[in-house]
Amino acid sequence: MAAGRSPREAPRGARHVASGFTSRKKMQANPIRIPSVSNDIDWDFCFHLSQQTKIPAHQQTDALYSSGGSGESEEETKAKDEELAIDCVFLPKDKLAQSQKKIAQLIKEKMNTQANKELIRCVILSRIIFGEDHWKCAQALASLAYGYLTLRGLPVQAKKHAESAKSTLLTWKANMTSDKEKKEILETLVMLYYTLGVAWLLQNHGREAYFNLQKAEENMKELKEFRKGGICGLQVTEKELTIALGRASLAIHRLNLALTYFEKAIGNVIAAKGDRTSDLISLYEEIAQIEQLRKNHDQAIQYLQQAYSICVSVFTEVNPKTAETSALLAKAYAMSGEAQHSDAVEIYFIKSISAYQATLGSKDFETLNTIEEFCKWLIQNGEKQEAYPLLKASLKSQVNSYDDYSEKVAETFYNMSRICFAKGELGKAIQLLKKCLMIQILVYGNEHSKSRETKNILTLLQRASNNSSQWKREAILGKRNSICKGTEA
């Protein structure tokens, strides 16, 4: 209970629960939803309990028992008075403990929305029990913020609740004397700053993300010193924080720093789980991306080969994850620009497409996207004869999957047009580009940069076609005239 606050005053924090939540603006995707009084029993209990505790206990007892006409003695009434007063104070604590246990079970069962509702209930109960200004209430808000981020993927809501909790936690941390409470506050601050950092990162604000994640790192270091080196049982692990810092560093273009964080994360995973764990796959893929940005293509290829090798051993070759890594490896070989890597590009693209078709089907987005990437590479390398039938076959699947008028279909028509132009089939190239332009105008609008670019190319091709036709007509007329002159002679 907050310092200097009597048990009857504690529920005052609940008076603003409904207005405090429902006055917030609608966020992205799914807005924050507080269960309504009419359809949620636990909310109904919490709401009415907060109203009840404003009334002195003896008045509540009179209202509940005197109207019954039960003829109870004064001693019995007094005993029930005391029992009800105890219920009003201790029952919310029991409800809070139940909710906290329930959250862990719901998360284990992957019932994320229900777990998030329980986190909301924990905030309400914490306000009733401790009051709005207590660190325990701020801790419940920080947990709710982390829930919105990790369970629901809603960074705006996560950020809002984390900011609400921050000032309270920092105030209590500065004045805390109990070691146990200080440890809990430090753990909560790690979770809170991690939540803020990742939420900013998801919204493409690299600087804000890096700043908050650094704060999380500082609090984790302080917690390590406080616990004499051990930090087991934290909600946010050291590995998760290190990876988030690596991604934030990448977002602000500090490539060497990003590389350091990912190398540290990989080292920690290998030390804990060995060098063949599936946890390494995504880390190898991300560190390969950093190496590509640093123009270290050979190093990037090595990391992706390690990722592919783990995929094959853990998932087998015919698996969507293996297909994804195979496509990344093909693109890494292509990015190197080395002629000796051409065979490897083709091999890994074909492996990826085959695995996607076998597992997800020929109409799946990933399958079609990989075919398109492969065809682009074939066109760039002058292998147009192989690219055209692949694009033509994928076009039917795209129309069936995404409708005639989609971005994907427009891009396929564009690539087919390029092949026809390169082969000297100007009329066919113009027809395909017209189809591409028609879809782009419907999808993007007439003034979009893609529509304007296609329109300009189409105009150039049509001019070239007209000039070619005129040249042919002039050549034919010239031949006719020479024949006529020869006959006259």
CSV table of C-alpha atoms in Angstrom, one decimal:
chain,number,residue,atom,x,y,z
A,1,MET,CA,0.0,0.0,0.0
A,2,ALA,CA,1.2,3.5,-0.8
A,3,ALA,CA,2.9,5.3,2.1
A,4,GLY,CA,0.6,7.5,4.2
A,5,ARG,CA,-2.6,6.0,2.6
A,6,SER,CA,-5.2,4.2,4.7
A,7,PRO,CA,-7.0,1.1,3.4
A,8,ARG,CA,-10.1,3.0,2.6
A,9,GLU,CA,-8.2,5.6,0.6
A,10,ALA,CA,-6.4,3.1,-1.5
A,11,PRO,CA,-9.3,2.5,-3.9
A,12,ARG,CA,-9.4,6.2,-4.9
A,13,GLY,CA,-7.0,5.3,-7.8
A,14,ALA,CA,-9.8,3.2,-9.3
A,15,ARG,CA,-12.1,6.1,-9.7
A,16,HIS,CA,-10.2,7.2,-12.8
A,17,VAL,CA,-9.6,3.8,-14.3
A,18,ALA,CA,-12.4,3.9,-16.9
A,19,SER,CA,-11.9,7.5,-17.9
A,20,GLY,CA,-8.1,7.1,-17.9
A,21,PHE,CA,-8.2,4.3,-20.4
A,22,THR,CA,-11.2,5.1,-22.6
A,23,SER,CA,-10.2,8.7,-23.2
A,24,ARG,CA,-7.1,7.6,-25.1
A,25,LYS,CA,-7.1,8.0,-28.9
A,26,LYS,CA,-7.7,5.0,-31.1
A,27,MET,CA,-4.3,3.6,-32.1
A,28,GLN,CA,-3.3,1.5,-35.1
A,29,ALA,CA,-4.8,-1.9,-36.0
A,30,ASN,CA,-6.7,-3.0,-32.8
A,31,PRO,CA,-7.3,-0.1,-30.3
A,32,ILE,CA,-7.0,-0.7,-26.6
A,33,ARG,CA,-10.2,-2.2,-25.3
A,34,ILE,CA,-11.2,-2.3,-21.7
A,35,PRO,CA,-13.8,-4.9,-20.9
A,36,SER,CA,-17.2,-3.2,-20.4
A,37,VAL,CA,-19.0,-3.5,-17.1
A,38,SER,CA,-21.9,-5.2,-18.7
A,39,ASN,CA,-20.0,-8.2,-20.2
A,40,ASP,CA,-17.1,-8.9,-17.9
A,41,ILE,CA,-17.6,-10.3,-14.5
A,42,ASP,CA,-14.1,-9.5,-13.2
A,43,TRP,CA,-14.3,-6.0,-14.4
A,44,ASP,CA,-17.7,-5.7,-12.8
A,45,PHE,CA,-16.3,-6.9,-9.5
A,46,CYS,CA,-13.3,-4.6,-9.6
A,47,PHE,CA,-15.4,-1.6,-10.6
A,48,HIS,CA,-18.0,-2.1,-7.9
A,49,LEU,CA,-15.5,-2.9,-5.2
A,50,SER,CA,-13.8,0.4,-5.8
A,51,GLN,CA,-17.1,2.1,-5.4
A,52,GLN,CA,-18.0,0.1,-2.3
A,53,THR,CA,-14.8,0.9,-0.4
A,54,LYS,CA,-15.7,4.6,-0.5
A,55,ILE,CA,-18.5,3.7,2.0
A,56,PRO,CA,-17.6,3.0,5.6
A,57,ALA,CA,-17.7,-0.7,6.3
A,58,HIS,CA,-20.6,-0.5,8.9
A,59,GLN,CA,-22.8,1.3,6.4
A,60,GLN,CA,-22.1,-1.4,3.8
A,61,THR,CA,-23.1,-4.0,6.3
A,62,ASP,CA,-26.3,-2.2,7.3
A,63,ALA,CA,-27.3,-2.0,3.6
A,64,LEU,CA,-26.5,-5.7,3.0
A,65,TYR,CA,-27.8,-7.3,6.2
A,66,SER,CA,-30.3,-5.0,8.0
A,67,SER,CA,-32.9,-5.2,5.2
A,68,GLY,CA,-32.9,-9.0,5.3
A,69,GLY,CA,-34.8,-9.1,8.7
A,70,SER,CA,-32.7,-12.1,9.8
A,71,GLY,CA,-32.9,-11.2,13.5
A,72,GLU,CA,-29.1,-11.5,14.0
A,73,SER,CA,-27.6,-10.5,17.4
A,74,GLU,CA,-25.4,-7.4,17.7
A,75,GLU,CA,-22.3,-9.7,18.1
A,76,GLU,CA,-23.1,-11.6,14.9
A,77,THR,CA,-23.6,-8.4,12.9
A,78,LYS,CA,-20.3,-7.0,14.3
A,79,ALA,CA,-18.5,-10.2,13.3
A,80,LYS,CA,-19.9,-10.0,9.7
A,81,ASP,CA,-18.9,-6.4,9.7
A,82,GLU,CA,-15.3,-7.3,10.3
A,83,GLU,CA,-15.4,-10.2,7.8
A,84,LEU,CA,-16.7,-7.9,5.0
A,85,ALA,CA,-14.1,-5.3,5.8
A,86,ILE,CA,-11.3,-7.9,5.5
A,87,ASP,CA,-12.8,-9.2,2.2
A,88,CYS,CA,-12.8,-5.6,0.8
A,89,VAL,CA,-9.1,-5.3,1.6
A,90,PHE,CA,-7.7,-8.8,0.8
A,91,LEU,CA,-9.9,-10.1,-2.0
A,92,PRO,CA,-8.4,-7.8,-4.7
A,93,LYS,CA,-4.9,-9.2,-3.7
A,94,ASP,CA,-6.2,-12.7,-4.2
A,95,LYS,CA,-7.7,-11.7,-7.6
A,96,LEU,CA,-4.4,-10.1,-8.6
A,97,ALA,CA,-2.4,-13.3,-7.7
A,98,GLN,CA,-4.9,-15.4,-9.7
A,99,SER,CA,-4.6,-13.1,-12.7
A,100,GLN,CA,-0.8,-13.2,-12.7
A,101,LYS,CA,-0.8,-17.1,-12.6
A,102,LYS,CA,-3.5,-17.1,-15.4
A,103,ILE,CA,-1.3,-14.8,-17.6
A,104,ALA,CA,1.6,-17.3,-17.5
A,105,GLN,CA,-0.7,-20.2,-18.5
A,106,LEU,CA,-2.4,-18.2,-21.3
A,107,ILE,CA,1.0,-17.2,-22.8
A,108,LYS,CA,2.1,-20.9,-22.6
A,109,GLU,CA,-1.1,-21.9,-24.5
A,110,LYS,CA,-0.4,-19.0,-27.1
A,111,MET,CA,-3.7,-17.3,-26.2
A,112,ASN,CA,-2.2,-13.9,-26.5
A,113,THR,CA,-5.4,-11.7,-26.7
A,114,GLN,CA,-6.8,-13.3,-23.5
A,115,ALA,CA,-3.4,-12.9,-21.8
A,116,ASN,CA,-3.4,-9.2,-22.7
A,117,LYS,CA,-6.9,-8.9,-21.1
A,118,GLU,CA,-5.5,-10.4,-17.9
A,119,LEU,CA,-2.7,-7.8,-18.0
A,120,ILE,CA,-5.3,-5.0,-18.2
A,121,ARG,CA,-7.1,-6.6,-15.2
A,122,CYS,CA,-3.8,-6.6,-13.2
A,123,VAL,CA,-3.4,-2.9,-13.8
A,124,ILE,CA,-7.0,-2.3,-12.5
A,125,LEU,CA,-6.5,-4.5,-9.4
A,126,SER,CA,-3.0,-2.9,-8.7
A,127,ARG,CA,-4.6,0.6,-8.8
A,128,ILE,CA,-7.3,-0.6,-6.3
A,129,ILE,CA,-4.8,-2.3,-4.0
A,130,PHE,CA,-1.8,0.1,-4.1
A,131,GLY,CA,-3.0,3.3,-5.6
A,132,GLU,CA,-1.9,5.0,-8.9
A,133,ASP,CA,1.4,6.4,-7.6
A,134,HIS,CA,2.8,3.2,-6.2
A,135,TRP,CA,5.6,1.4,-8.0
A,136,LYS,CA,3.6,-1.9,-8.0
A,137,CYS,CA,1.0,-0.1,-10.1
A,138,ALA,CA,3.7,1.2,-12.5
A,139,GLN,CA,5.1,-2.3,-12.6
A,140,ALA,CA,1.7,-3.6,-13.8
A,141,LEU,CA,1.5,-0.9,-16.4
A,142,ALA,CA,5.1,-1.8,-17.7
A,143,SER,CA,4.0,-5.4,-17.9
A,144,LEU,CA,0.9,-4.4,-19.9
A,145,ALA,CA,3.1,-2.3,-22.3
A,146,TYR,CA,5.4,-5.3,-22.8
A,147,GLY,CA,2.3,-7.4,-23.4
A,148,TYR,CA,1.0,-5.1,-26.1
A,149,LEU,CA,4.5,-5.3,-27.8
A,150,THR,CA,5.2,-9.0,-27.6
A,151,LEU,CA,1.8,-10.6,-27.5
A,152,ARG,CA,-0.2,-8.2,-29.8
A,153,GLY,CA,2.5,-6.5,-31.8
A,154,LEU,CA,1.0,-3.0,-31.1
A,155,PRO,CA,3.9,-0.6,-30.5
A,156,VAL,CA,1.8,2.6,-30.1
A,157,GLN,CA,-0.2,1.2,-27.2
A,158,ALA,CA,3.0,-0.3,-25.8
A,159,LYS,CA,4.8,3.0,-25.9
A,160,LYS,CA,1.9,4.8,-24.3
A,161,HIS,CA,1.7,2.6,-21.2
A,162,ALA,CA,5.5,2.4,-20.8
A,163,GLU,CA,5.7,6.2,-20.7
A,164,SER,CA,2.9,6.3,-18.1
A,165,ALA,CA,4.9,3.9,-15.9
A,166,LYS,CA,8.4,5.4,-16.3
A,167,SER,CA,8.3,8.5,-14.1
A,168,THR,CA,6.7,6.6,-11.2
A,169,LEU,CA,9.4,3.8,-11.3
A,170,LEU,CA,12.3,6.3,-11.6
A,171,THR,CA,11.0,8.2,-8.5
A,172,TRP,CA,10.6,5.1,-6.4
A,173,LYS,CA,14.0,3.7,-7.6
A,174,ALA,CA,15.7,6.9,-6.3
A,175,ASN,CA,14.0,6.6,-2.9
A,176,MET,CA,14.0,2.9,-2.4
A,177,THR,CA,15.6,1.3,0.6
A,178,SER,CA,14.5,-2.3,0.5
A,179,ASP,CA,16.8,-4.5,-1.6
A,180,LYS,CA,14.0,-6.8,-2.7
A,181,GLU,CA,11.9,-3.9,-4.0
A,182,LYS,CA,14.9,-2.2,-5.6
A,183,LYS,CA,15.7,-5.5,-7.5
A,184,GLU,CA,12.1,-5.7,-8.7
A,185,ILE,CA,12.1,-2.1,-9.9
A,186,LEU,CA,15.4,-2.6,-11.8
A,187,GLU,CA,13.9,-5.7,-13.5
A,188,THR,CA,10.8,-3.6,-14.4
A,189,LEU,CA,13.0,-0.8,-15.8
A,190,VAL,CA,14.9,-3.2,-18.0
A,191,MET,CA,11.5,-4.5,-19.4
A,192,LEU,CA,10.1,-0.9,-19.7
A,193,TYR,CA,13.1,0.5,-21.6
A,194,TYR,CA,13.3,-2.6,-23.8
A,195,THR,CA,9.6,-2.1,-24.7
A,196,LEU,CA,10.1,1.6,-25.5
A,197,GLY,CA,13.2,0.8,-27.6
A,198,VAL,CA,11.6,-1.9,-29.7
A,199,ALA,CA,8.4,0.1,-30.1
A,200,TRP,CA,10.4,3.0,-31.5
A,201,LEU,CA,12.3,0.6,-33.7
A,202,LEU,CA,9.1,-0.9,-35.1
A,203,GLN,CA,8.1,2.7,-36.0
A,204,ASN,CA,11.4,3.3,-37.8
A,205,HIS,CA,12.8,5.8,-35.2
A,206,GLY,CA,16.3,4.5,-34.8
A,207,ARG,CA,17.8,7.2,-32.6
A,208,GLU,CA,15.0,7.0,-30.0
A,209,ALA,CA,15.1,3.2,-30.1
A,210,TYR,CA,18.9,3.1,-29.5
A,211,PHE,CA,18.6,5.6,-26.6
A,212,ASN,CA,16.0,3.6,-24.8
A,213,LEU,CA,17.7,0.3,-25.4
A,214,GLN,CA,21.0,1.8,-24.0
A,215,LYS,CA,19.0,2.7,-20.8
A,216,ALA,CA,17.8,-0.9,-20.6
A,217,GLU,CA,21.4,-2.1,-20.9
A,218,GLU,CA,22.5,0.3,-18.1
A,219,ASN,CA,19.8,-1.0,-15.8
A,220,MET,CA,20.7,-4.6,-16.7
A,221,LYS,CA,24.3,-3.9,-15.8
A,222,GLU,CA,23.2,-2.4,-12.5
A,223,LEU,CA,21.0,-5.4,-11.8
A,224,LYS,CA,23.9,-7.7,-12.5
A,225,GLU,CA,26.0,-5.9,-9.9
A,226,PHE,CA,23.1,-5.9,-7.5
A,227,ARG,CA,22.6,-9.6,-7.9
A,228,LYS,CA,26.4,-10.3,-8.0
A,229,GLY,CA,26.5,-11.4,-11.6
A,230,GLY,CA,23.3,-13.5,-11.9
A,231,ILE,CA,20.3,-12.3,-13.9
A,232,CYS,CA,18.4,-15.5,-14.5
A,233,GLY,CA,14.6,-15.3,-14.6
A,234,LEU,CA,14.4,-11.9,-16.3
A,235,GLN,CA,11.5,-11.4,-18.6
A,236,VAL,CA,13.8,-9.7,-21.1
A,237,THR,CA,16.9,-11.8,-21.7
A,238,GLU,CA,20.4,-10.5,-22.3
A,239,LYS,CA,20.3,-12.1,-25.8
A,240,GLU,CA,17.0,-10.3,-26.7
A,241,LEU,CA,18.4,-7.0,-25.5
A,242,THR,CA,21.7,-7.5,-27.4
A,243,ILE,CA,19.9,-8.3,-30.7
A,244,ALA,CA,17.6,-5.3,-30.3
A,245,LEU,CA,20.7,-3.0,-29.7
A,246,GLY,CA,22.2,-4.5,-32.9
A,247,ARG,CA,19.1,-3.8,-34.9
A,248,ALA,CA,18.9,-0.2,-33.5
A,249,SER,CA,22.6,0.3,-34.4
A,250,LEU,CA,21.8,-0.9,-37.9
A,251,ALA,CA,18.9,1.5,-38.1
A,252,ILE,CA,21.1,4.5,-37.3
A,253,HIS,CA,23.8,3.2,-39.8
A,254,ARG,CA,26.4,2.4,-37.1
A,255,LEU,CA,27.4,-0.8,-38.9
A,256,ASN,CA,30.5,-1.7,-36.9
A,257,LEU,CA,28.6,-1.3,-33.6
A,258,ALA,CA,25.7,-3.4,-35.0
A,259,LEU,CA,28.2,-6.1,-36.0
A,260,THR,CA,29.7,-6.1,-32.5
A,261,TYR,CA,26.3,-6.6,-30.9
A,262,PHE,CA,25.4,-9.5,-33.3
A,263,GLU,CA,28.7,-11.2,-32.8
A,264,LYS,CA,28.1,-11.0,-29.0
A,265,ALA,CA,24.6,-12.4,-29.4
A,266,ILE,CA,25.9,-15.3,-31.6
A,267,GLY,CA,28.7,-16.0,-29.1
A,268,ASN,CA,26.2,-16.1,-26.2
A,269,VAL,CA,23.9,-18.5,-28.1
A,270,ILE,CA,26.7,-20.9,-29.1
A,271,ALA,CA,28.0,-20.9,-25.4
A,272,ALA,CA,24.5,-21.7,-24.2
A,273,LYS,CA,23.1,-24.1,-26.8
A,274,GLY,CA,25.9,-25.1,-29.2
A,275,ASP,CA,26.7,-24.2,-32.8
A,276,ARG,CA,23.8,-26.2,-34.4
A,277,THR,CA,20.8,-24.6,-32.7
A,278,SER,CA,18.0,-23.1,-34.8
A,279,ASP,CA,18.3,-19.9,-32.7
A,280,LEU,CA,21.4,-19.1,-34.8
A,281,ILE,CA,19.7,-19.1,-38.1
A,282,SER,CA,18.1,-15.6,-37.9
A,283,LEU,CA,21.2,-14.2,-36.3
A,284,TYR,CA,23.4,-15.5,-39.1
A,285,GLU,CA,20.9,-14.0,-41.6
A,286,GLU,CA,21.0,-10.6,-39.9
A,287,ILE,CA,24.7,-10.4,-39.5
A,288,ALA,CA,25.1,-11.4,-43.2
A,289,GLN,CA,22.9,-8.3,-44.1
A,290,ILE,CA,25.3,-6.1,-42.1
A,291,GLU,CA,28.3,-7.6,-43.9
A,292,GLN,CA,26.6,-7.0,-47.2
A,293,LEU,CA,26.2,-3.3,-46.3
A,294,ARG,CA,29.9,-3.2,-45.4
A,295,LYS,CA,30.6,-4.7,-48.9
A,296,ASN,CA,32.1,-7.8,-47.3
A,297,HIS,CA,30.2,-10.2,-49.6
A,298,ASP,CA,32.4,-13.3,-49.0
A,299,GLN,CA,31.8,-13.0,-45.2
A,300,ALA,CA,28.1,-12.5,-45.8
A,301,ILE,CA,28.0,-15.7,-48.0
A,302,GLN,CA,29.9,-17.6,-45.2
A,303,TYR,CA,27.3,-16.6,-42.6
A,304,LEU,CA,24.4,-17.6,-44.9
A,305,GLN,CA,26.0,-20.9,-45.7
A,306,GLN,CA,26.1,-21.6,-41.9
A,307,ALA,CA,22.5,-20.6,-41.6
A,308,TYR,CA,21.5,-22.9,-44.6
A,309,SER,CA,23.5,-25.8,-43.2
A,310,ILE,CA,21.6,-25.5,-39.8
A,311,CYS,CA,18.3,-25.3,-41.7
A,312,VAL,CA,18.9,-28.5,-43.6
A,313,SER,CA,20.0,-30.4,-40.4
A,314,VAL,CA,17.1,-29.1,-38.3
A,315,PHE,CA,14.2,-28.7,-40.8
A,316,THR,CA,15.4,-30.8,-43.9
A,317,GLU,CA,15.8,-29.3,-47.4
A,318,VAL,CA,12.0,-29.3,-48.1
A,319,ASN,CA,10.9,-26.7,-45.6
A,320,PRO,CA,9.8,-23.0,-45.9
A,321,LYS,CA,12.5,-21.8,-43.6
A,322,THR,CA,15.2,-23.7,-45.6
A,323,ALA,CA,13.7,-22.2,-48.8
A,324,GLU,CA,13.9,-18.7,-47.3
A,325,THR,CA,17.5,-19.1,-46.3
A,326,SER,CA,18.4,-20.7,-49.7
A,327,ALA,CA,16.9,-17.6,-51.5
A,328,LEU,CA,18.9,-15.3,-49.3
A,329,LEU,CA,22.1,-17.3,-50.1
A,330,ALA,CA,21.3,-17.1,-53.8
A,331,LYS,CA,20.9,-13.3,-53.6
A,332,ALA,CA,24.2,-13.0,-51.6
A,333,TYR,CA,26.1,-14.8,-54.3
A,334,ALA,CA,24.4,-12.5,-56.9
A,335,MET,CA,25.3,-9.4,-55.0
A,336,SER,CA,29.0,-10.3,-55.0
A,337,GLY,CA,29.0,-9.7,-58.7
A,338,GLU,CA,31.6,-12.5,-59.2
A,339,ALA,CA,31.2,-14.4,-62.5
A,340,GLN,CA,32.3,-17.6,-60.8
A,341,HIS,CA,29.3,-17.4,-58.5
A,342,SER,CA,26.7,-17.6,-61.3
A,343,ASP,CA,26.2,-21.4,-60.9
A,344,ALA,CA,25.7,-21.0,-57.2
A,345,VAL,CA,23.1,-18.3,-57.7
A,346,GLU,CA,21.1,-20.6,-60.1
A,347,ILE,CA,21.5,-23.7,-57.8
A,348,TYR,CA,20.2,-21.9,-54.6
A,349,PHE,CA,17.4,-20.1,-56.4
A,350,ILE,CA,16.1,-23.4,-57.9
A,351,LYS,CA,16.4,-25.1,-54.5
A,352,SER,CA,14.4,-22.3,-52.9
A,353,ILE,CA,11.7,-22.3,-55.5
A,354,SER,CA,11.4,-26.2,-55.4
A,355,ALA,CA,11.1,-26.2,-51.6
A,356,TYR,CA,8.5,-23.4,-51.6
A,357,GLN,CA,6.4,-25.1,-54.3
A,358,ALA,CA,6.6,-28.4,-52.4
A,359,THR,CA,5.6,-26.9,-49.0
A,360,LEU,CA,3.5,-23.8,-49.7
A,361,GLY,CA,2.4,-24.4,-53.3
A,362,SER,CA,3.0,-22.7,-56.6
A,363,LYS,CA,0.5,-19.9,-55.9
A,364,ASP,CA,2.0,-18.8,-52.6
A,365,PHE,CA,3.4,-15.3,-52.3
A,366,GLU,CA,6.9,-16.5,-51.3
A,367,THR,CA,7.0,-18.9,-54.2
A,368,LEU,CA,6.0,-16.3,-56.8
A,369,ASN,CA,8.3,-13.7,-55.2
A,370,THR,CA,11.3,-16.0,-55.4
A,371,ILE,CA,10.6,-16.9,-59.1
A,372,GLU,CA,10.4,-13.1,-59.8
A,373,GLU,CA,13.8,-12.5,-58.1
A,374,PHE,CA,15.3,-15.4,-60.0
A,375,CYS,CA,13.9,-14.1,-63.3
A,376,LYS,CA,15.3,-10.6,-62.7
A,377,TRP,CA,18.7,-12.1,-62.1
A,378,LEU,CA,18.4,-14.2,-65.3
A,379,ILE,CA,17.5,-11.1,-67.3
A,380,GLN,CA,20.4,-9.1,-65.9
A,381,ASN,CA,22.7,-11.9,-66.9
A,382,GLY,CA,21.4,-12.2,-70.4
A,383,GLU,CA,19.6,-15.5,-69.9
A,384,LYS,CA,16.2,-14.2,-71.2
A,385,GLN,CA,15.2,-17.5,-72.9
A,386,GLU,CA,15.0,-19.2,-69.4
A,387,ALA,CA,13.4,-16.2,-67.7
A,388,TYR,CA,10.4,-15.7,-70.1
A,389,PRO,CA,8.7,-19.2,-69.7
A,390,LEU,CA,9.1,-18.9,-65.9
A,391,LEU,CA,7.4,-15.5,-65.8
A,392,LYS,CA,4.7,-16.6,-68.1
A,393,ALA,CA,3.9,-19.7,-65.9
A,394,SER,CA,4.0,-17.6,-62.7
A,395,LEU,CA,1.6,-15.1,-64.3
A,396,LYS,CA,-1.3,-17.6,-64.3
A,397,SER,CA,-0.7,-18.4,-60.6
A,398,GLN,CA,-0.5,-14.7,-59.8
A,399,VAL,CA,-3.8,-13.9,-61.5
A,400,ASN,CA,-5.5,-16.8,-59.7
A,401,SER,CA,-4.1,-15.8,-56.3
A,402,TYR,CA,-4.1,-12.0,-56.4
A,403,ASP,CA,-6.6,-11.0,-59.1
A,404,ASP,CA,-5.9,-9.6,-62.6
A,405,TYR,CA,-5.2,-6.1,-61.2
A,406,SER,CA,-2.4,-6.4,-58.6
A,407,GLU,CA,1.0,-4.9,-58.1
A,408,LYS,CA,2.6,-8.4,-58.6
A,409,VAL,CA,0.9,-8.9,-62.0
A,410,ALA,CA,1.9,-5.5,-63.2
A,411,GLU,CA,5.5,-6.2,-62.3
A,412,THR,CA,5.5,-9.5,-64.1
A,413,PHE,CA,4.1,-7.8,-67.3
A,414,TYR,CA,6.9,-5.2,-67.0
A,415,ASN,CA,9.6,-7.9,-66.7
A,416,MET,CA,8.1,-9.9,-69.7
A,417,SER,CA,8.1,-6.7,-71.7
A,418,ARG,CA,11.8,-6.1,-71.0
A,419,ILE,CA,12.6,-9.6,-72.2
A,420,CYS,CA,10.6,-9.1,-75.5
A,421,PHE,CA,12.3,-5.8,-76.1
A,422,ALA,CA,15.7,-7.3,-75.6
A,423,LYS,CA,14.9,-10.1,-78.0
A,424,GLY,CA,13.8,-7.4,-80.6
A,425,GLU,CA,10.1,-8.3,-80.3
A,426,LEU,CA,9.0,-4.6,-80.1
A,427,GLY,CA,5.3,-5.1,-80.8
A,428,LYS,CA,5.0,-7.7,-78.2
A,429,ALA,CA,7.0,-5.6,-75.7
A,430,ILE,CA,4.5,-2.7,-76.3
A,431,GLN,CA,1.5,-4.8,-75.7
A,432,LEU,CA,2.8,-6.2,-72.5
A,433,LEU,CA,3.8,-2.8,-71.3
A,434,LYS,CA,0.3,-1.4,-72.0
A,435,LYS,CA,-1.1,-4.1,-69.8
A,436,CYS,CA,1.4,-3.2,-67.1
A,437,LEU,CA,0.5,0.5,-67.3
A,438,MET,CA,-3.3,-0.2,-67.2
A,439,ILE,CA,-2.9,-2.1,-63.9
A,440,GLN,CA,-0.5,0.4,-62.4
A,441,ILE,CA,-2.9,3.2,-63.0
A,442,LEU,CA,-5.7,1.2,-61.3
A,443,VAL,CA,-3.5,0.2,-58.4
A,444,TYR,CA,-1.4,3.4,-57.8
A,445,GLY,CA,-3.1,6.1,-59.8
A,446,ASN,CA,-2.2,8.1,-62.9
A,447,GLU,CA,0.3,10.4,-61.2
A,448,HIS,CA,2.3,7.8,-59.2
A,449,SER,CA,6.0,7.6,-60.0
A,450,LYS,CA,5.7,4.0,-61.2
A,451,SER,CA,2.9,4.8,-63.6
A,452,ARG,CA,4.7,7.9,-64.9
A,453,GLU,CA,7.9,5.9,-65.5
A,454,THR,CA,6.1,3.1,-67.4
A,455,LYS,CA,4.2,5.7,-69.5
A,456,ASN,CA,7.5,7.3,-70.5
A,457,ILE,CA,9.1,4.0,-71.5
A,458,LEU,CA,5.9,3.1,-73.4
A,459,THR,CA,6.1,6.4,-75.3
A,460,LEU,CA,9.7,5.8,-76.3
A,461,LEU,CA,8.9,2.2,-77.5
A,462,GLN,CA,5.9,3.5,-79.5
A,463,ARG,CA,8.1,6.1,-81.2
A,464,ALA,CA,10.8,3.5,-82.0
A,465,SER,CA,8.1,1.3,-83.4
A,466,ASN,CA,6.7,4.1,-85.6
A,467,ASN,CA,10.2,5.1,-86.8
A,468,SER,CA,10.9,1.4,-87.6
A,469,SER,CA,7.6,1.1,-89.6
A,470,GLN,CA,8.3,4.3,-91.5
A,471,TRP,CA,11.9,3.1,-92.3
A,472,LYS,CA,10.5,-0.2,-93.5
A,473,ARG,CA,7.8,1.6,-95.7
A,474,GLU,CA,10.5,3.9,-97.2
A,475,ALA,CA,12.7,0.9,-97.9
A,476,ILE,CA,9.9,-1.0,-99.6
A,477,LEU,CA,9.0,2.1,-101.7
A,478,GLY,CA,12.6,2.5,-102.7
A,479,LYS,CA,12.8,-1.1,-103.9
A,480,ARG,CA,9.5,-0.7,-105.9
A,481,ASN,CA,10.8,2.5,-107.6
A,482,SER,CA,14.1,0.8,-108.6
A,483,ILE,CA,12.2,-2.2,-110.0
A,484,CYS,CA,9.9,0.1,-112.0
A,485,LYS,CA,12.9,2.0,-113.4
A,486,GLY,CA,14.5,-1.2,-114.4
A,487,THR,CA,11.4,-2.4,-116.2
A,488,GLU,CA,11.1,0.9,-118.2
A,489,ALA,CA,14.6,0.5,-119.4
